């Protein structure tokens, strides 16, 4: 295989040629044309969440976690108290951020194959009124489980608390409508469902919550309030922006809108997910989650039942056939993951399933 393999990973993922080509130009960070691009990106991100007029979009340099940490650090007061319902590694990461930042933390712990329940959040908020914010992961990328954001948002709003959503692996593919799903912050990044290159995140923040957040942040560079104020004043990023990434993200969003926006992106991923699960089932590979709680973003599979299986050898053989898989993230079970995101070429997910089938056949023949 001489061409580069397709990435079946939940970011970085395979981006279009047009998106890659939009990185072939250098931009000055003071340049009016570059700052217009930043403005357009932010405006469109607000539109995707139906949050124009009620929320502000604050971009942040770095990988997605930088933006999650910036959101927690900026929006949760130092005397705040965060409730984190946990059913996977990204929820645990938010809990860890709270500990590192010295924000008071309470968790609700679930097994990794169980959705967060709005009723449990309700109970926790009722029993401890000192909780100021709930931080929820929408799609838990470590397994692919979807959490019921809308129901939880209603509960949190009814209690008058703030909701911070890590929508990293759902934003742009699964609907988040600020008009009906109240939230203080939704966090995502360039290199996920919007299919840009990795390198910047963004936080869609309710304007009132952002205005009240001055002085909360423990960190100079991660302060969303400061980034927002500076950007409003100057139209520029506060510190050096990832210029090529911003330009490519702008192009990726333009292509997203041409494709048909959220409905089309969500349908493409759902089709990939069905093709994947059905095809793998025919190969004898079972997915970890029931389809009813599976997000069409990334699927966890039990490892092939073969004495010769190791993830490394499986990965290498599938990669040689043009597709890059993702390791599992479950602590006790041997699993691997396949992402449904990105530009998967003409043969799409069917090509990936076929490659995996050939590798399995080789493995079994050799066993
Ligand atoms: C990708 C992702 C992140 C951010 O991870 P980075 O490696 O920092 O980009 C956070 N939360 C979820 C749910 C993710 O899928």
CSV table of C-alpha atoms and ligand atoms in Angstrom, one decimal:
chain,number,residue,atom,x,y,z
A,1,UNK,CA,0.0,0.0,0.0
A,2,UNK,CA,1.7,3.2,-1.2
A,3,UNK,CA,-1.1,5.6,-0.4
A,4,UNK,CA,-1.6,6.8,3.1
A,5,UNK,CA,-4.0,4.7,5.2
A,6,UNK,CA,-7.5,5.9,6.1
A,7,UNK,CA,-7.7,6.8,9.8
A,8,UNK,CA,-10.5,4.9,11.6
A,9,UNK,CA,-9.7,6.9,14.7
A,10,UNK,CA,-11.8,9.6,16.5
A,11,UNK,CA,-9.4,12.4,15.8
A,12,UNK,CA,-7.0,12.9,14.2
A,13,UNK,CA,-9.1,11.6,11.3
A,14,UNK,CA,-8.8,11.5,7.5
A,15,UNK,CA,-9.5,15.0,6.2
A,16,UNK,CA,-10.4,15.9,2.6
A,17,UNK,CA,-7.8,16.9,0.1
A,18,UNK,CA,-9.4,20.4,-0.2
A,19,UNK,CA,-9.0,20.8,3.6
A,20,UNK,CA,-5.4,19.8,3.4
A,21,UNK,CA,-4.8,22.1,0.5
A,22,UNK,CA,-6.1,25.0,2.5
A,23,UNK,CA,-3.1,24.8,4.7
A,24,UNK,CA,-0.6,25.7,1.9
A,25,UNK,CA,-0.7,29.3,2.7
A,26,UNK,CA,0.9,31.3,5.5
A,27,UNK,CA,-1.2,33.9,7.4
A,28,UNK,CA,-0.1,36.7,9.7
A,29,UNK,CA,-1.9,36.7,13.0
A,30,UNK,CA,-2.5,40.4,12.7
A,31,UNK,CA,-3.8,40.2,9.2
A,32,UNK,CA,-7.4,41.4,8.7
A,33,UNK,CA,-8.1,38.6,6.3
A,34,UNK,CA,-7.0,36.0,8.8
A,35,UNK,CA,-9.0,37.5,11.5
A,36,UNK,CA,-12.1,37.5,9.3
A,37,UNK,CA,-11.6,33.7,8.9
A,38,UNK,CA,-11.5,33.3,12.7
A,39,UNK,CA,-14.7,35.4,12.9
A,40,UNK,CA,-16.4,33.3,10.3
A,41,UNK,CA,-15.5,30.1,12.0
A,42,UNK,CA,-16.8,31.3,15.3
A,43,UNK,CA,-20.0,32.6,13.8
A,44,UNK,CA,-20.7,29.2,12.0
A,45,UNK,CA,-19.9,27.2,15.1
A,46,UNK,CA,-22.5,29.2,17.0
A,47,UNK,CA,-25.0,28.6,14.2
A,48,UNK,CA,-24.4,24.8,14.4
A,49,UNK,CA,-25.6,24.8,18.0
A,50,UNK,CA,-28.4,27.3,17.4
A,51,UNK,CA,-26.7,29.6,19.9
A,52,UNK,CA,-26.3,32.8,18.0
A,53,UNK,CA,-27.2,35.8,20.2
A,54,UNK,CA,-27.3,33.8,23.4
A,55,UNK,CA,-23.8,32.4,23.5
A,56,UNK,CA,-20.3,33.4,22.5
A,57,UNK,CA,-17.8,31.2,20.7
A,58,UNK,CA,-14.3,31.3,22.3
A,59,UNK,CA,-11.6,29.5,20.3
A,60,UNK,CA,-8.6,28.1,22.2
A,61,UNK,CA,-5.2,26.8,20.9
A,62,UNK,CA,-4.3,23.2,21.6
A,63,UNK,CA,-6.0,19.8,21.6
A,64,UNK,CA,-9.5,19.3,22.8
A,65,UNK,CA,-8.5,18.7,26.4
A,66,UNK,CA,-7.0,22.2,26.6
A,67,UNK,CA,-10.5,23.6,25.9
A,68,UNK,CA,-12.1,21.3,28.4
A,69,UNK,CA,-9.6,22.4,31.0
A,70,UNK,CA,-10.1,26.1,30.0
A,71,UNK,CA,-13.9,25.8,30.3
A,72,UNK,CA,-13.7,24.2,33.8
A,73,UNK,CA,-11.0,26.6,35.0
A,74,UNK,CA,-12.8,29.7,33.6
A,75,UNK,CA,-16.5,28.9,34.4
A,76,UNK,CA,-16.2,27.2,37.7
A,77,UNK,CA,-15.4,29.7,40.5
A,78,UNK,CA,-12.6,28.6,42.8
A,79,UNK,CA,-15.2,28.0,45.5
A,80,UNK,CA,-17.4,26.1,43.0
A,81,UNK,CA,-18.4,22.4,43.2
A,82,UNK,CA,-18.6,20.2,40.1
A,83,UNK,CA,-20.7,17.1,39.7
A,84,UNK,CA,-19.2,14.7,37.2
A,85,UNK,CA,-21.3,11.6,36.2
A,86,UNK,CA,-18.7,9.1,35.1
A,87,UNK,CA,-19.0,6.2,32.6
A,88,UNK,CA,-15.7,6.3,30.8
A,89,UNK,CA,-12.2,7.7,30.5
A,90,UNK,CA,-13.1,11.2,29.2
A,91,UNK,CA,-15.4,11.7,32.2
A,92,UNK,CA,-12.6,10.6,34.4
A,93,UNK,CA,-10.3,13.1,32.7
A,94,UNK,CA,-12.8,15.9,33.6
A,95,UNK,CA,-12.8,14.7,37.2
A,96,UNK,CA,-9.0,14.8,37.1
A,97,UNK,CA,-9.0,18.3,35.8
A,98,UNK,CA,-11.2,19.4,38.7
A,99,UNK,CA,-8.8,17.8,41.2
A,100,UNK,CA,-5.7,19.4,39.5
A,101,UNK,CA,-7.4,22.8,39.5
A,102,UNK,CA,-8.5,22.4,43.1
A,103,UNK,CA,-12.3,22.6,42.3
A,104,UNK,CA,-14.5,20.6,44.7
A,105,UNK,CA,-15.7,17.4,43.0
A,106,UNK,CA,-18.4,14.9,43.4
A,107,UNK,CA,-18.8,12.0,41.0
A,108,UNK,CA,-21.6,9.5,40.1
A,109,UNK,CA,-19.9,6.3,39.0
A,110,UNK,CA,-21.3,3.9,36.4
A,111,UNK,CA,-20.0,0.9,34.6
A,112,UNK,CA,-18.7,1.7,31.2
A,113,UNK,CA,-21.7,0.1,29.4
A,114,UNK,CA,-24.3,2.1,31.3
A,115,UNK,CA,-25.7,5.5,30.3
A,116,UNK,CA,-25.7,8.4,32.8
A,117,UNK,CA,-29.3,8.7,34.1
A,118,UNK,CA,-30.9,12.1,34.5
A,119,UNK,CA,-32.7,10.8,37.6
A,120,UNK,CA,-29.3,10.2,39.3
A,121,UNK,CA,-28.2,13.7,38.5
A,122,UNK,CA,-31.4,15.0,39.9
A,123,UNK,CA,-30.9,13.1,43.1
A,124,UNK,CA,-27.3,14.4,43.5
A,125,UNK,CA,-28.4,18.0,42.9
A,126,UNK,CA,-31.2,17.7,45.4
A,127,UNK,CA,-29.1,16.1,48.1
A,128,UNK,CA,-26.2,18.5,47.8
A,129,UNK,CA,-27.2,22.1,47.0
A,130,UNK,CA,-23.5,23.2,47.1
A,131,UNK,CA,-23.0,21.8,43.6
A,132,UNK,CA,-22.6,24.7,41.2
A,133,UNK,CA,-22.0,23.0,37.9
A,134,UNK,CA,-22.5,19.6,36.2
A,135,UNK,CA,-19.9,18.5,33.7
A,136,UNK,CA,-21.1,15.9,31.3
A,137,UNK,CA,-19.5,14.0,28.4
A,138,UNK,CA,-22.0,13.7,25.5
A,139,UNK,CA,-20.5,10.8,23.6
A,140,UNK,CA,-18.0,8.9,25.7
A,141,UNK,CA,-15.4,8.2,23.0
A,142,UNK,CA,-13.7,5.6,25.2
A,143,UNK,CA,-16.5,3.1,24.4
A,144,UNK,CA,-18.8,5.0,22.0
A,145,UNK,CA,-21.7,5.3,24.5
A,146,UNK,CA,-24.1,8.2,24.1
A,147,UNK,CA,-25.3,10.0,27.2
A,148,UNK,CA,-28.8,11.6,27.3
A,149,UNK,CA,-27.7,15.2,27.1
A,150,UNK,CA,-31.1,16.7,26.6
A,151,UNK,CA,-32.7,15.1,29.6
A,152,UNK,CA,-29.8,15.9,31.9
A,153,UNK,CA,-29.8,19.5,30.6
A,154,UNK,CA,-33.4,19.9,31.7
A,155,UNK,CA,-32.7,18.7,35.2
A,156,UNK,CA,-29.6,20.9,35.6
A,157,UNK,CA,-31.5,23.9,34.4
A,158,UNK,CA,-34.5,23.2,36.7
A,159,UNK,CA,-32.0,23.3,39.6
A,160,UNK,CA,-30.5,26.6,38.4
A,161,UNK,CA,-27.1,25.1,38.0
A,162,UNK,CA,-24.6,25.4,35.1
A,163,UNK,CA,-24.0,22.6,32.6
A,164,UNK,CA,-20.6,22.2,30.9
A,165,UNK,CA,-20.7,19.6,28.1
A,166,UNK,CA,-17.7,17.9,26.6
A,167,UNK,CA,-19.3,17.4,23.1
A,168,UNK,CA,-15.9,16.7,21.5
A,169,UNK,CA,-16.9,13.7,19.6
A,170,UNK,CA,-20.5,14.6,18.9
A,171,UNK,CA,-20.5,18.3,17.9
A,172,UNK,CA,-21.6,18.7,14.3
A,173,UNK,CA,-22.9,15.2,13.9
A,174,UNK,CA,-25.4,14.8,16.7
A,175,UNK,CA,-27.8,17.7,17.4
A,176,UNK,CA,-27.2,20.1,20.2
A,177,UNK,CA,-29.8,22.8,20.1
A,178,UNK,CA,-29.2,25.6,22.6
A,179,UNK,CA,-32.8,26.8,22.2
A,180,UNK,CA,-34.2,23.6,23.7
A,181,UNK,CA,-31.1,22.0,25.5
A,182,UNK,CA,-29.9,24.6,28.0
A,183,UNK,CA,-26.2,24.7,28.6
A,184,UNK,CA,-23.5,27.1,29.9
A,185,UNK,CA,-20.8,25.6,27.8
A,186,UNK,CA,-20.3,23.1,25.0
A,187,UNK,CA,-16.7,22.2,24.2
A,188,UNK,CA,-15.4,20.6,21.0
A,189,UNK,CA,-12.4,20.8,18.7
A,190,UNK,CA,-11.3,21.2,15.1
A,191,UNK,CA,-10.2,17.6,14.4
A,192,UNK,CA,-13.4,15.6,15.2
A,193,UNK,CA,-16.8,15.5,13.5
A,194,UNK,CA,-16.3,18.7,11.6
A,195,UNK,CA,-13.3,17.0,10.0
A,196,UNK,CA,-10.6,19.6,10.3
A,197,UNK,CA,-7.0,19.0,11.3
A,198,UNK,CA,-6.3,18.8,15.0
A,199,UNK,CA,-4.9,21.9,16.8
A,200,UNK,CA,-7.6,24.1,18.1
A,201,UNK,CA,-10.7,23.7,20.3
A,202,UNK,CA,-13.6,26.0,21.0
A,203,UNK,CA,-16.1,26.6,23.7
A,204,UNK,CA,-19.6,27.9,23.1
A,205,UNK,CA,-20.4,29.7,26.3
A,206,UNK,CA,-23.6,31.4,27.5
A,207,UNK,CA,-22.8,35.1,27.4
A,208,UNK,CA,-24.0,35.7,31.0
A,209,UNK,CA,-21.8,32.9,32.4
A,210,UNK,CA,-18.8,34.2,30.5
A,211,UNK,CA,-19.3,37.7,31.7
A,212,UNK,CA,-19.5,36.5,35.3
A,213,UNK,CA,-16.3,34.5,34.9
A,214,UNK,CA,-13.7,37.2,35.2
A,215,UNK,CA,-10.9,36.3,37.5
A,216,UNK,CA,-11.9,32.7,38.1
A,217,UNK,CA,-9.2,31.1,36.0
A,218,UNK,CA,-6.1,29.7,37.7
A,219,UNK,CA,-4.1,30.1,34.4
A,220,UNK,CA,-3.1,32.9,32.2
A,221,UNK,CA,-3.1,31.1,28.9
A,222,UNK,CA,-6.2,29.0,29.6
A,223,UNK,CA,-8.4,31.9,30.6
A,224,UNK,CA,-11.4,31.9,28.2
A,225,UNK,CA,-12.7,35.2,29.6
A,226,UNK,CA,-9.4,36.9,28.8
A,227,UNK,CA,-9.3,35.3,25.3
A,228,UNK,CA,-12.8,36.5,24.7
A,229,UNK,CA,-12.3,40.1,25.9
A,230,UNK,CA,-9.1,40.4,23.9
A,231,UNK,CA,-10.7,39.0,20.8
A,232,UNK,CA,-13.7,41.3,21.0
A,233,UNK,CA,-11.4,44.3,21.4
A,234,UNK,CA,-8.9,43.4,18.6
A,235,UNK,CA,-10.5,40.6,16.5
A,236,UNK,CA,-7.2,38.8,17.1
A,237,UNK,CA,-6.3,35.7,19.1
A,238,UNK,CA,-4.6,36.7,22.4
A,239,UNK,CA,-1.5,34.6,21.7
A,240,UNK,CA,-0.1,33.1,18.4
A,241,UNK,CA,-3.0,31.3,16.7
A,242,UNK,CA,-2.6,28.0,14.9
A,243,UNK,CA,-3.1,29.8,11.6
A,244,UNK,CA,-3.0,26.9,9.2
A,245,UNK,CA,-5.3,24.9,11.4
A,246,UNK,CA,-7.8,27.8,11.6
A,247,UNK,CA,-7.8,28.2,7.8
A,248,UNK,CA,-8.2,24.5,7.2
A,249,UNK,CA,-11.0,24.3,9.8
A,250,UNK,CA,-12.8,27.2,8.0
A,251,UNK,CA,-12.5,25.2,4.8
A,252,UNK,CA,-13.7,22.0,6.5
A,253,UNK,CA,-16.8,23.8,7.9
A,254,UNK,CA,-17.6,25.2,4.4
A,255,UNK,CA,-17.5,21.7,3.1
A,256,UNK,CA,-19.7,20.5,6.0
A,257,UNK,CA,-22.3,23.1,5.1
A,258,UNK,CA,-22.1,22.1,1.4
A,259,UNK,CA,-22.6,18.5,2.3
A,260,UNK,CA,-25.8,19.4,4.1
A,261,UNK,CA,-24.7,20.3,7.6
A,262,UNK,CA,-25.5,18.3,10.7
A,263,UNK,CA,-28.3,16.2,9.1
A,264,UNK,CA,-26.0,15.0,6.3
A,265,UNK,CA,-23.0,14.5,8.6
A,266,UNK,CA,-25.0,12.6,11.2
A,267,UNK,CA,-26.6,10.4,8.5
A,268,UNK,CA,-23.2,9.6,6.9
A,269,UNK,CA,-21.8,8.6,10.3
A,270,UNK,CA,-24.9,6.6,11.1
A,271,UNK,CA,-24.6,4.8,7.8
A,272,UNK,CA,-20.9,4.1,8.5
A,273,UNK,CA,-21.8,2.8,11.9
A,274,UNK,CA,-24.5,0.4,10.6
A,275,UNK,CA,-22.3,-0.9,7.8
A,276,UNK,CA,-19.5,-1.5,10.3
A,277,UNK,CA,-21.6,-3.2,13.0
A,278,UNK,CA,-23.5,-5.4,10.4
A,279,UNK,CA,-20.3,-6.2,8.5
A,280,UNK,CA,-18.3,-7.1,11.6
A,281,UNK,CA,-21.2,-9.3,12.9
A,282,UNK,CA,-20.9,-11.3,9.7
A,283,UNK,CA,-17.2,-11.7,10.4
A,284,UNK,CA,-18.1,-12.9,13.9
A,285,UNK,CA,-17.0,-9.7,15.7
A,286,UNK,CA,-19.4,-8.5,18.4
A,287,UNK,CA,-19.8,-4.9,19.5
A,288,UNK,CA,-19.4,-4.1,23.2
A,289,UNK,CA,-22.5,-1.9,23.5
A,290,UNK,CA,-26.2,-2.6,22.6
A,291,UNK,CA,-27.1,-0.5,19.6
A,292,UNK,CA,-29.7,1.4,21.6
A,293,UNK,CA,-27.0,3.3,23.5
A,294,UNK,CA,-24.4,3.3,20.8
A,295,UNK,CA,-23.4,6.7,19.3
A,296,UNK,CA,-22.7,6.6,15.6
A,297,UNK,CA,-19.2,7.9,16.2
A,298,UNK,CA,-17.0,5.1,17.3
A,299,UNK,CA,-17.6,1.4,18.0
A,300,UNK,CA,-15.9,-0.8,20.5
A,301,UNK,CA,-15.5,-4.5,19.5
A,302,UNK,CA,-14.5,-7.5,21.5
A,303,UNK,CA,-11.1,-8.7,20.2
A,304,UNK,CA,-11.2,-11.7,17.7
A,305,UNK,CA,-11.4,-15.0,19.4
A,306,UNK,CA,-8.1,-16.4,18.1
A,307,UNK,CA,-5.1,-17.7,20.0
A,308,UNK,CA,-2.9,-15.7,17.6
A,309,UNK,CA,-4.6,-12.4,18.2
A,310,UNK,CA,-2.6,-9.5,19.6
A,311,UNK,CA,-3.8,-5.9,18.9
A,312,UNK,CA,-0.4,-5.0,17.5
A,313,UNK,CA,-0.3,-7.7,14.9
A,314,UNK,CA,-4.0,-7.2,14.0
A,315,UNK,CA,-3.4,-3.4,13.8
A,316,UNK,CA,-0.3,-3.9,11.6
A,317,UNK,CA,-2.1,-6.3,9.2
A,318,UNK,CA,-5.2,-4.0,8.8
A,319,UNK,CA,-2.9,-1.0,8.4
A,320,UNK,CA,-1.1,-2.8,5.6
A,321,UNK,CA,-4.5,-3.1,3.9
A,322,UNK,CA,-5.0,0.6,4.2
A,323,UNK,CA,-6.9,1.3,7.4
A,324,UNK,CA,-5.7,2.5,10.8
A,325,UNK,CA,-7.6,1.0,13.8
A,326,UNK,CA,-7.7,2.3,17.4
A,327,UNK,CA,-6.9,0.4,20.5
A,328,UNK,CA,-9.5,-0.4,23.1
A,329,UNK,CA,-9.7,1.6,26.3
A,330,UNK,CA,-11.5,-0.8,28.6
A,331,UNK,CA,-9.5,-1.9,31.6
A,332,UNK,CA,-10.6,-5.5,32.0
A,333,UNK,CA,-11.7,-6.6,28.5
A,334,UNK,CA,-9.6,-7.1,25.4
A,335,UNK,CA,-11.2,-4.8,22.8
A,336,UNK,CA,-10.4,-2.5,19.9
A,337,UNK,CA,-12.2,0.4,18.5
A,338,UNK,CA,-13.2,1.6,15.0
A,339,UNK,CA,-14.2,5.2,14.3
A,340,UNK,CA,-17.0,6.1,12.0
A,341,UNK,CA,-15.7,9.6,11.3
A,342,UNK,CA,-13.7,11.2,8.6
A,343,UNK,CA,-13.3,11.0,4.8
A,344,UNK,CA,-13.2,7.3,4.2
A,345,UNK,CA,-12.9,7.4,0.4
A,346,UNK,CA,-15.0,5.9,-2.4
A,347,UNK,CA,-15.5,2.5,-0.8
A,348,UNK,CA,-16.2,4.0,2.6
A,349,UNK,CA,-16.7,1.8,5.6
A,350,UNK,CA,-17.4,-1.3,3.4
A,351,UNK,CA,-13.7,-1.1,2.3
A,352,UNK,CA,-12.6,-1.1,5.9
A,353,UNK,CA,-14.8,-4.1,6.8
A,354,UNK,CA,-13.5,-6.0,3.9
A,355,UNK,CA,-9.9,-5.3,4.9
A,356,UNK,CA,-10.6,-6.5,8.4
A,357,UNK,CA,-12.3,-9.6,7.0
A,358,UNK,CA,-9.2,-10.5,5.0
A,359,UNK,CA,-7.0,-10.1,8.0
A,360,UNK,CA,-9.2,-12.3,10.1
A,361,UNK,CA,-9.2,-15.0,7.4
A,362,UNK,CA,-5.4,-14.9,7.3
A,363,UNK,CA,-5.2,-15.1,11.1
A,364,UNK,CA,-7.6,-18.1,11.3
A,365,UNK,CA,-5.9,-19.8,8.4
A,366,UNK,CA,-2.6,-19.5,10.2
A,367,UNK,CA,-4.0,-20.6,13.6
B,1,LIG,C1,-11.1,13.7,21.6
B,1,LIG,C2,-11.8,13.9,22.9
B,1,LIG,C3,-11.3,14.8,23.8
B,1,LIG,C4,-10.1,15.6,23.7
B,1,LIG,O1,-8.9,14.8,23.5
B,1,LIG,P1,-7.6,15.5,23.0
B,1,LIG,O2,-6.7,14.3,22.9
B,1,LIG,O3,-7.2,16.5,24.0
B,1,LIG,O4,-7.9,16.2,21.7
B,1,LIG,C5,-12.1,15.1,25.0
B,1,LIG,N1,-13.2,14.4,25.2
B,1,LIG,C6,-13.7,13.6,24.3
B,1,LIG,C7,-15.1,12.9,24.6
B,1,LIG,C8,-13.0,13.2,23.1
B,1,LIG,O5,-13.5,12.4,22.2
